[in-house]
mmCIF file of C-alpha atoms in Angstrom:
data_model
loop_
_atom_site.group_PDB
_atom_site.id
_atom_site.type_symbol
_atom_site.label_atom_id
_atom_site.label_comp_id
_atom_site.label_asym_id
_atom_site.label_seq_id
_atom_site.Cartn_x
_atom_site.Cartn_y
_atom_site.Cartn_z
ATOM 1 C CA MET A 1218 -12.811 -25.271 -25.281
ATOM 2 C CA ASN A 1219 -11.099 -23.508 -28.143
ATOM 3 C CA ARG A 1220 -7.692 -24.884 -27.104
ATOM 4 C CA SER A 1221 -6.302 -27.968 -28.768
ATOM 5 C CA PHE A 1222 -5.270 -29.439 -25.402
ATOM 6 C CA VAL A 1223 -7.857 -30.334 -22.802
ATOM 7 C CA SER A 1224 -6.912 -31.624 -19.390
ATOM 8 C CA SER A 1225 -8.872 -32.870 -16.407
ATOM 9 C CA ALA A 1226 -8.231 -29.536 -14.703
ATOM 10 C CA ASP A 1227 -10.657 -27.857 -17.136
ATOM 11 C CA LEU A 1228 -13.514 -30.023 -15.930
ATOM 12 C CA ARG A 1229 -12.802 -29.225 -12.284
ATOM 13 C CA GLY A 1230 -12.571 -25.477 -12.790
ATOM 14 C CA LEU A 1231 -8.900 -25.286 -11.744
ATOM 15 C CA THR A 1232 -7.738 -23.691 -14.959
ATOM 16 C CA ALA A 1233 -7.486 -20.125 -13.654
ATOM 17 C CA ALA A 1234 -4.215 -20.615 -11.813
ATOM 18 C CA PHE A 1235 -2.575 -22.555 -14.664
ATOM 19 C CA ARG A 1236 -3.944 -20.599 -17.597
ATOM 20 C CA GLY A 1237 -0.672 -18.826 -18.414
ATOM 21 C CA SER A 1238 1.551 -21.865 -18.118
ATOM 22 C CA LEU A 1239 -0.771 -24.047 -20.173
ATOM 23 C CA THR A 1240 -1.421 -21.638 -23.031
ATOM 24 C CA CYS A 1241 2.238 -20.622 -23.392
ATOM 25 C CA GLN A 1242 3.490 -24.170 -23.821
ATOM 26 C CA LYS A 1243 4.384 -25.375 -27.272
ATOM 27 C CA ARG A 1244 3.035 -28.759 -28.230
ATOM 28 C CA PHE A 1245 5.099 -31.068 -30.360
ATOM 29 C CA TRP A 1246 2.400 -31.101 -33.070
ATOM 30 C CA ALA A 1247 2.097 -27.309 -33.241
ATOM 31 C CA LYS A 1248 3.972 -25.449 -35.955
ATOM 32 C CA PRO A 1249 6.497 -22.891 -34.746
ATOM 33 C CA LYS A 1250 5.560 -19.249 -34.794
ATOM 34 C CA LYS A 1251 6.996 -17.271 -37.690
ATOM 35 C CA ARG A 1252 9.742 -14.876 -36.761
ATOM 36 C CA PRO A 1253 10.896 -11.923 -38.817
ATOM 37 C CA LYS A 1254 13.928 -12.620 -40.984
ATOM 38 C CA VAL A 1255 17.236 -10.986 -40.246
ATOM 39 C CA GLY A 1256 18.380 -8.162 -42.433
ATOM 40 C CA PRO A 1257 20.978 -8.416 -45.211
ATOM 41 C CA GLY A 1258 24.565 -8.874 -44.041
ATOM 42 C CA PHE A 1259 23.586 -10.160 -40.605
ATOM 43 C CA HIS A 1260 25.414 -13.497 -40.951
ATOM 44 C CA GLU A 1261 28.607 -11.818 -42.106
ATOM 45 C CA LYS A 1262 28.440 -9.441 -39.160
ATOM 46 C CA ALA A 1263 27.802 -12.346 -36.787
ATOM 47 C CA GLN A 1264 30.817 -14.212 -38.142
ATOM 48 C CA LYS A 1265 32.943 -11.096 -37.768
ATOM 49 C CA TRP A 1266 31.732 -10.712 -34.183
ATOM 50 C CA ARG A 1267 32.612 -14.360 -33.484
ATOM 51 C CA ASP A 1268 36.126 -13.891 -34.871
ATOM 52 C CA GLU A 1269 36.636 -10.738 -32.842
ATOM 53 C CA TYR A 1270 35.453 -12.483 -29.704
ATOM 54 C CA LEU A 1271 37.801 -15.426 -30.295
ATOM 55 C CA LEU A 1272 40.715 -13.098 -30.991
ATOM 56 C CA ASP A 1273 39.933 -11.203 -27.822
ATOM 57 C CA ARG A 1274 39.889 -14.439 -25.816
ATOM 58 C CA HIS A 1275 43.222 -15.448 -27.362
ATOM 59 C CA ARG A 1276 44.675 -12.060 -26.503
ATOM 60 C CA VAL A 1277 43.483 -12.331 -22.911
ATOM 61 C CA LEU A 1278 44.972 -15.822 -22.594
ATOM 62 C CA ALA A 1279 48.272 -14.757 -24.130
ATOM 63 C CA ASP A 1280 48.483 -11.738 -21.844
ATOM 64 C CA SER A 1281 47.800 -13.811 -18.750
ATOM 65 C CA LEU A 1282 50.355 -16.433 -19.772
ATOM 66 C CA ARG A 1283 52.949 -13.777 -20.525
ATOM 67 C CA ALA A 1284 52.321 -12.113 -17.173
ATOM 68 C CA TYR A 1285 52.571 -15.482 -15.413
ATOM 69 C CA VAL A 1286 55.851 -16.368 -17.108
ATOM 70 C CA ASP A 1287 57.205 -12.887 -16.437
ATOM 71 C CA PHE A 1288 56.261 -13.201 -12.791
ATOM 72 C CA SER A 1289 57.814 -16.676 -12.638
ATOM 73 C CA SER A 1290 61.128 -15.644 -14.171
ATOM 74 C CA THR A 1291 61.673 -12.231 -12.586
ATOM 75 C CA LYS A 1292 59.722 -11.600 -9.395
ATOM 76 C CA ARG A 1293 59.675 -15.069 -7.856
ATOM 77 C CA VAL A 1294 62.416 -16.488 -5.665
ATOM 78 C CA GLU A 1295 61.604 -20.092 -6.584
ATOM 79 C CA PRO A 1296 60.744 -21.148 -10.131
ATOM 80 C CA TRP A 1297 57.590 -22.971 -9.005
ATOM 81 C CA ASP A 1298 54.400 -21.467 -7.696
ATOM 82 C CA THR A 1299 54.307 -21.711 -3.919
ATOM 83 C CA ARG A 1300 50.530 -21.468 -3.834
ATOM 84 C CA PHE A 1301 50.237 -24.959 -5.245
ATOM 85 C CA ALA A 1302 52.356 -26.724 -2.627
ATOM 86 C CA PRO A 1303 52.959 -29.623 -2.178
ATOM 87 C CA PHE A 1304 52.366 -30.402 -5.846
ATOM 88 C CA ASP A 1305 54.978 -28.055 -7.312
ATOM 89 C CA ARG A 1306 57.905 -28.562 -5.001
ATOM 90 C CA VAL A 1307 61.393 -29.814 -5.632
ATOM 91 C CA GLU A 1308 62.549 -32.916 -3.810
ATOM 92 C CA LYS A 1309 65.238 -31.480 -1.559
ATOM 93 C CA ASP A 1310 66.790 -32.355 1.811
ATOM 94 C CA GLY A 1311 65.741 -35.968 1.477
ATOM 95 C CA VAL A 1312 62.036 -35.122 1.652
ATOM 96 C CA TYR A 1313 60.046 -36.568 -1.217
ATOM 97 C CA ILE A 1314 56.533 -35.834 -2.345
ATOM 98 C CA LEU A 1315 54.436 -38.837 -1.427
ATOM 99 C CA THR A 1316 51.616 -38.245 -3.888
ATOM 100 C CA ARG A 1317 53.892 -38.398 -6.905
ATOM 101 C CA TYR A 1318 55.143 -41.860 -6.013
ATOM 102 C CA LEU A 1319 51.634 -43.010 -5.145
ATOM 103 C CA MET A 1320 50.095 -41.776 -8.385
ATOM 104 C CA ASP A 1321 52.917 -41.524 -10.897
ATOM 105 C CA ASP A 1322 52.080 -44.836 -12.569
ATOM 106 C CA LYS A 1323 48.406 -43.914 -12.818
ATOM 107 C CA LEU A 1324 49.231 -40.478 -14.199
ATOM 108 C CA GLN A 1325 51.418 -42.007 -16.875
ATOM 109 C CA LEU A 1326 48.818 -44.646 -17.728
ATOM 110 C CA CYS A 1327 46.112 -42.038 -18.226
ATOM 111 C CA ASN A 1328 48.776 -40.078 -20.113
ATOM 112 C CA TYR A 1329 48.177 -36.878 -18.186
ATOM 113 C CA HIS A 1330 44.852 -36.193 -19.864
ATOM 114 C CA HIS A 1331 43.114 -33.581 -17.775
ATOM 115 C CA ARG A 1332 39.840 -35.389 -17.021
ATOM 116 C CA PRO A 1333 41.251 -38.612 -15.507
ATOM 117 C CA VAL A 1334 43.897 -36.562 -13.708
ATOM 118 C CA LYS A 1335 41.156 -34.428 -12.183
ATOM 119 C CA ARG A 1336 39.197 -37.528 -11.223
ATOM 120 C CA MET A 1337 42.218 -39.013 -9.510
ATOM 121 C CA LEU A 1338 43.301 -35.825 -7.761
ATOM 122 C CA CYS A 1339 39.857 -34.569 -6.799
ATOM 123 C CA ASN A 1340 40.200 -35.597 -3.141
ATOM 124 C CA VAL A 1341 43.905 -34.951 -2.623
ATOM 125 C CA GLY A 1342 44.224 -32.413 0.148
ATOM 126 C CA LEU A 1343 41.734 -29.607 0.586
ATOM 127 C CA MET A 1344 42.397 -27.841 -2.698
ATOM 128 C CA GLY A 1345 40.419 -28.246 -5.869
ATOM 129 C CA PRO A 1346 41.422 -30.353 -8.845
ATOM 130 C CA GLN A 1347 42.002 -27.291 -11.009
ATOM 131 C CA VAL A 1348 44.872 -26.249 -8.737
ATOM 132 C CA THR A 1349 46.656 -29.560 -9.104
ATOM 133 C CA THR A 1350 46.088 -30.066 -12.825
ATOM 134 C CA THR A 1351 45.719 -26.890 -14.843
ATOM 135 C CA ALA A 1352 47.639 -24.303 -12.852
ATOM 136 C CA ARG A 1353 51.038 -25.970 -12.907
ATOM 137 C CA TRP A 1354 54.354 -24.469 -13.878
ATOM 138 C CA LYS A 1355 55.103 -27.134 -16.523
ATOM 139 C CA PRO A 1356 51.950 -29.222 -16.695
ATOM 140 C CA TYR A 1357 53.070 -31.812 -19.256
ATOM 141 C CA ARG A 1358 56.732 -32.235 -18.403
ATOM 142 C CA PHE A 1359 56.298 -35.963 -17.791
ATOM 143 C CA ALA A 1360 53.904 -36.743 -20.640
ATOM 144 C CA THR A 1361 56.325 -37.668 -23.382
ATOM 145 C CA ASN A 1362 54.527 -40.730 -24.711
ATOM 146 C CA PRO A 1363 51.919 -40.254 -27.465
ATOM 147 C CA ALA A 1364 48.216 -39.729 -27.034
ATOM 148 C CA ASN A 1365 47.316 -43.408 -27.058
ATOM 149 C CA THR A 1366 47.940 -44.549 -23.525
ATOM 150 C CA THR A 1367 50.638 -47.002 -22.539
ATOM 151 C CA ARG A 1368 49.501 -50.506 -21.741
ATOM 152 C CA ALA A 1369 49.830 -51.464 -18.107
ATOM 153 C CA GLU A 1370 51.300 -54.906 -18.798
ATOM 154 C CA ARG A 1371 53.996 -53.336 -20.956
ATOM 155 C CA THR A 1372 54.751 -50.647 -18.415
ATOM 156 C CA PHE A 1373 54.962 -52.955 -15.430
ATOM 157 C CA THR A 1374 56.724 -55.944 -16.986
ATOM 158 C CA LYS A 1375 59.507 -57.168 -14.772
ATOM 159 C CA ASP A 1376 62.976 -57.264 -16.179
ATOM 160 C CA LYS A 1377 63.632 -60.923 -16.894
ATOM 161 C CA THR A 1378 67.398 -60.429 -16.879
ATOM 162 C CA VAL A 1379 67.407 -59.380 -13.233
ATOM 163 C CA PHE A 1380 67.196 -62.191 -10.705
ATOM 164 C CA THR A 1381 64.763 -60.761 -8.133
ATOM 165 C CA GLU A 1382 62.972 -63.818 -6.745
ATOM 166 C CA ALA A 1383 64.037 -65.314 -3.440
ATOM 167 C CA LEU A 1384 65.814 -68.627 -3.506
ATOM 168 C CA PRO A 1385 63.773 -71.547 -2.096
ATOM 169 C CA ALA A 1386 65.118 -73.231 1.012
ATOM 170 C CA THR A 1387 64.886 -76.763 -0.409
ATOM 171 C CA SER A 1388 65.983 -76.999 -4.014
ATOM 172 C CA LYS A 1389 67.626 -79.968 -5.645
ATOM 173 C CA VAL A 1390 71.020 -79.460 -7.258
ATOM 174 C CA ARG A 1391 72.005 -82.008 -9.853
ATOM 175 C CA THR A 1392 75.478 -83.473 -9.962
ATOM 176 C CA PRO A 1393 76.625 -82.124 -13.373
ATOM 177 C CA LYS A 1394 75.473 -78.625 -12.470
ATOM 178 C CA ARG A 1395 77.243 -78.969 -9.141
ATOM 179 C CA GLN A 1396 80.470 -79.984 -10.815
ATOM 180 C CA GLU A 1397 80.084 -77.150 -13.323
ATOM 181 C CA ALA A 1398 79.530 -74.642 -10.542
ATOM 182 C CA LYS A 1399 82.519 -76.087 -8.681
ATOM 183 C CA LYS A 1400 84.615 -75.657 -11.787
ATOM 184 C CA TYR A 1401 83.673 -71.966 -12.091
ATOM 185 C CA LEU A 1402 83.687 -71.107 -8.384
ATOM 186 C CA PRO A 1403 86.640 -68.959 -7.284
ATOM 187 C CA ASP A 1404 89.249 -71.086 -5.578
ATOM 188 C CA THR A 1405 89.342 -69.131 -2.326
ATOM 189 C CA HIS A 1406 91.160 -71.696 -0.151
ATOM 190 C CA THR A 1407 94.247 -72.070 -2.339
ATOM 191 C CA SER A 1408 94.592 -68.363 -2.994
ATOM 192 C CA GLU A 1409 94.169 -67.410 0.656
ATOM 193 C CA SER A 1410 96.463 -70.199 1.887
ATOM 194 C CA ALA A 1411 99.127 -69.353 -0.682
ATOM 195 C CA ASP A 1412 99.379 -65.602 -0.332
ATOM 196 C CA ALA A 1413 96.694 -64.432 2.096
ATOM 197 C CA SER A 1414 99.008 -61.956 3.728
ATOM 198 C CA SER A 1415 100.131 -60.388 0.441
ATOM 199 C CA VAL A 1416 96.579 -60.005 -0.916
ATOM 200 C CA HIS A 1417 95.032 -58.595 2.251
ATOM 201 C CA SER A 1418 97.942 -56.475 3.440
ATOM 202 C CA ASP A 1419 99.186 -55.004 0.176
ATOM 203 C CA GLU A 1420 96.241 -54.097 -2.089
ATOM 204 C CA SER A 1421 98.427 -52.486 -4.747
ATOM 205 C CA VAL A 1422 100.151 -55.678 -5.806
ATOM 206 C CA VAL A 1423 100.207 -56.196 -9.564
ATOM 207 C CA MET A 1424 99.059 -59.621 -10.738
ATOM 208 C CA GLU A 1425 100.037 -60.987 -14.109
ATOM 209 C CA ASN A 1426 96.835 -62.812 -14.815
ATOM 210 C CA SER A 1427 93.880 -60.576 -15.631
ATOM 211 C CA ARG A 1428 91.436 -63.236 -14.461
ATOM 212 C CA GLU A 1429 93.071 -63.305 -11.035
ATOM 213 C CA ARG A 1430 92.937 -59.518 -10.923
ATOM 214 C CA GLU A 1431 89.213 -59.506 -11.706
ATOM 215 C CA ASP A 1432 88.571 -62.173 -9.058
ATOM 216 C CA ALA A 1433 90.558 -60.200 -6.511
ATOM 217 C CA VAL A 1434 88.551 -57.069 -7.273
ATOM 218 C CA LEU A 1435 85.304 -59.012 -6.995
ATOM 219 C CA LEU A 1436 86.252 -60.820 -3.798
ATOM 220 C CA GLU A 1437 87.855 -57.858 -2.075
ATOM 221 C CA GLY A 1438 86.536 -57.309 1.420
ATOM 222 C CA CYS A 1439 83.732 -59.906 1.372
ATOM 223 C CA ASP A 1440 83.526 -63.375 2.860
ATOM 224 C CA LEU A 1441 81.918 -66.005 0.669
ATOM 225 C CA SER A 1442 79.571 -67.575 3.193
ATOM 226 C CA GLY A 1443 75.797 -67.869 3.012
ATOM 227 C CA ASP A 1444 74.107 -64.839 1.505
ATOM 228 C CA ALA A 1445 77.391 -63.307 0.341
ATOM 229 C CA LEU A 1446 78.179 -66.440 -1.668
ATOM 230 C CA LYS A 1447 74.679 -66.489 -3.085
ATOM 231 C CA SER A 1448 74.862 -62.825 -4.134
ATOM 232 C CA PHE A 1449 78.332 -63.349 -5.604
ATOM 233 C CA LEU A 1450 77.043 -66.227 -7.727
ATOM 234 C CA GLN A 1451 74.004 -64.234 -8.772
ATOM 235 C CA LYS A 1452 76.196 -61.353 -9.916
ATOM 236 C CA ASN A 1453 78.958 -63.253 -11.673
ATOM 237 C CA PHE A 1454 77.580 -66.642 -12.684
ATOM 238 C CA VAL A 1455 74.094 -65.773 -13.881
ATOM 239 C CA ASP A 1456 74.433 -67.912 -16.990
ATOM 240 C CA TYR A 1457 75.145 -70.978 -14.847
ATOM 241 C CA ILE A 1458 72.367 -70.580 -12.291
ATOM 242 C CA GLU A 1459 69.574 -69.181 -14.429
ATOM 243 C CA ASP A 1460 68.010 -72.602 -15.136
ATOM 244 C CA GLU A 1461 68.908 -74.209 -11.816
ATOM 245 C CA LEU A 1462 68.154 -72.664 -8.428
ATOM 246 C CA PHE A 1463 70.825 -73.202 -5.783
ATOM 247 C CA ASP A 1464 70.185 -73.062 -2.096
ATOM 248 C CA VAL A 1465 72.781 -71.924 0.397
ATOM 249 C CA ALA A 1466 73.451 -75.341 1.920
ATOM 250 C CA ALA A 1467 74.093 -76.958 -1.453
ATOM 251 C CA LEU A 1468 76.406 -74.124 -2.479
ATOM 252 C CA GLU A 1469 78.382 -74.427 0.743
ATOM 253 C CA ALA A 1470 78.613 -78.179 0.138
ATOM 254 C CA VAL A 1471 79.856 -77.454 -3.383
ATOM 255 C CA GLU A 1472 82.450 -75.055 -2.007
ATOM 256 C CA ASP A 1473 83.685 -77.674 0.461
#
């Protein structure tokens, strides 16, 4: 019992099989064994060896990159690497890469940092994540925003100037707004009854009034009924319908 650690295996006589593993272990209360000191100049040599190793790694990386660029620019028919299809492929002949449009917002939100990109692309196809992330022709050609990631609510804010919502079927139109819309609606009946043949037959007629010319360009080849009238108002009279939603029946009543 000259050891400082005694277990229940010693009392049972099972210590023969575990003698080596028990005696070689270091206990947390035992002082470490003294080792001989290194000779003079060892740390300087070690630092020099570290620098040489790093320089050698840099040289290897630079050589591989130079060979890759040389191969890309001279010996390759296409400027992208065909081994990494479909991730490095141009969008040609109307065929688009589906994964880019599925994951482009997520890639921009994680700002193309390699770890979240690998986590997102780890199960895309049967190729590894290193193929899709690190071995690209221009890996960071989309990452132009800074290292702090873009906020999702700022990226995906809808443009408030664009009228994208559908018009409700039953919406109340007030009388002053109706009169105002009637005042600014194009007077299609008088113009078509007056010179319908001249406008529709001869398109190169020169009108004196610039407002009439703009209206003729806007109304050329479209009938103002239903959805066409609604889209015409949305395009040209946004400032009059932005606070009041018009439905198609009310607009047709206004036109009549």
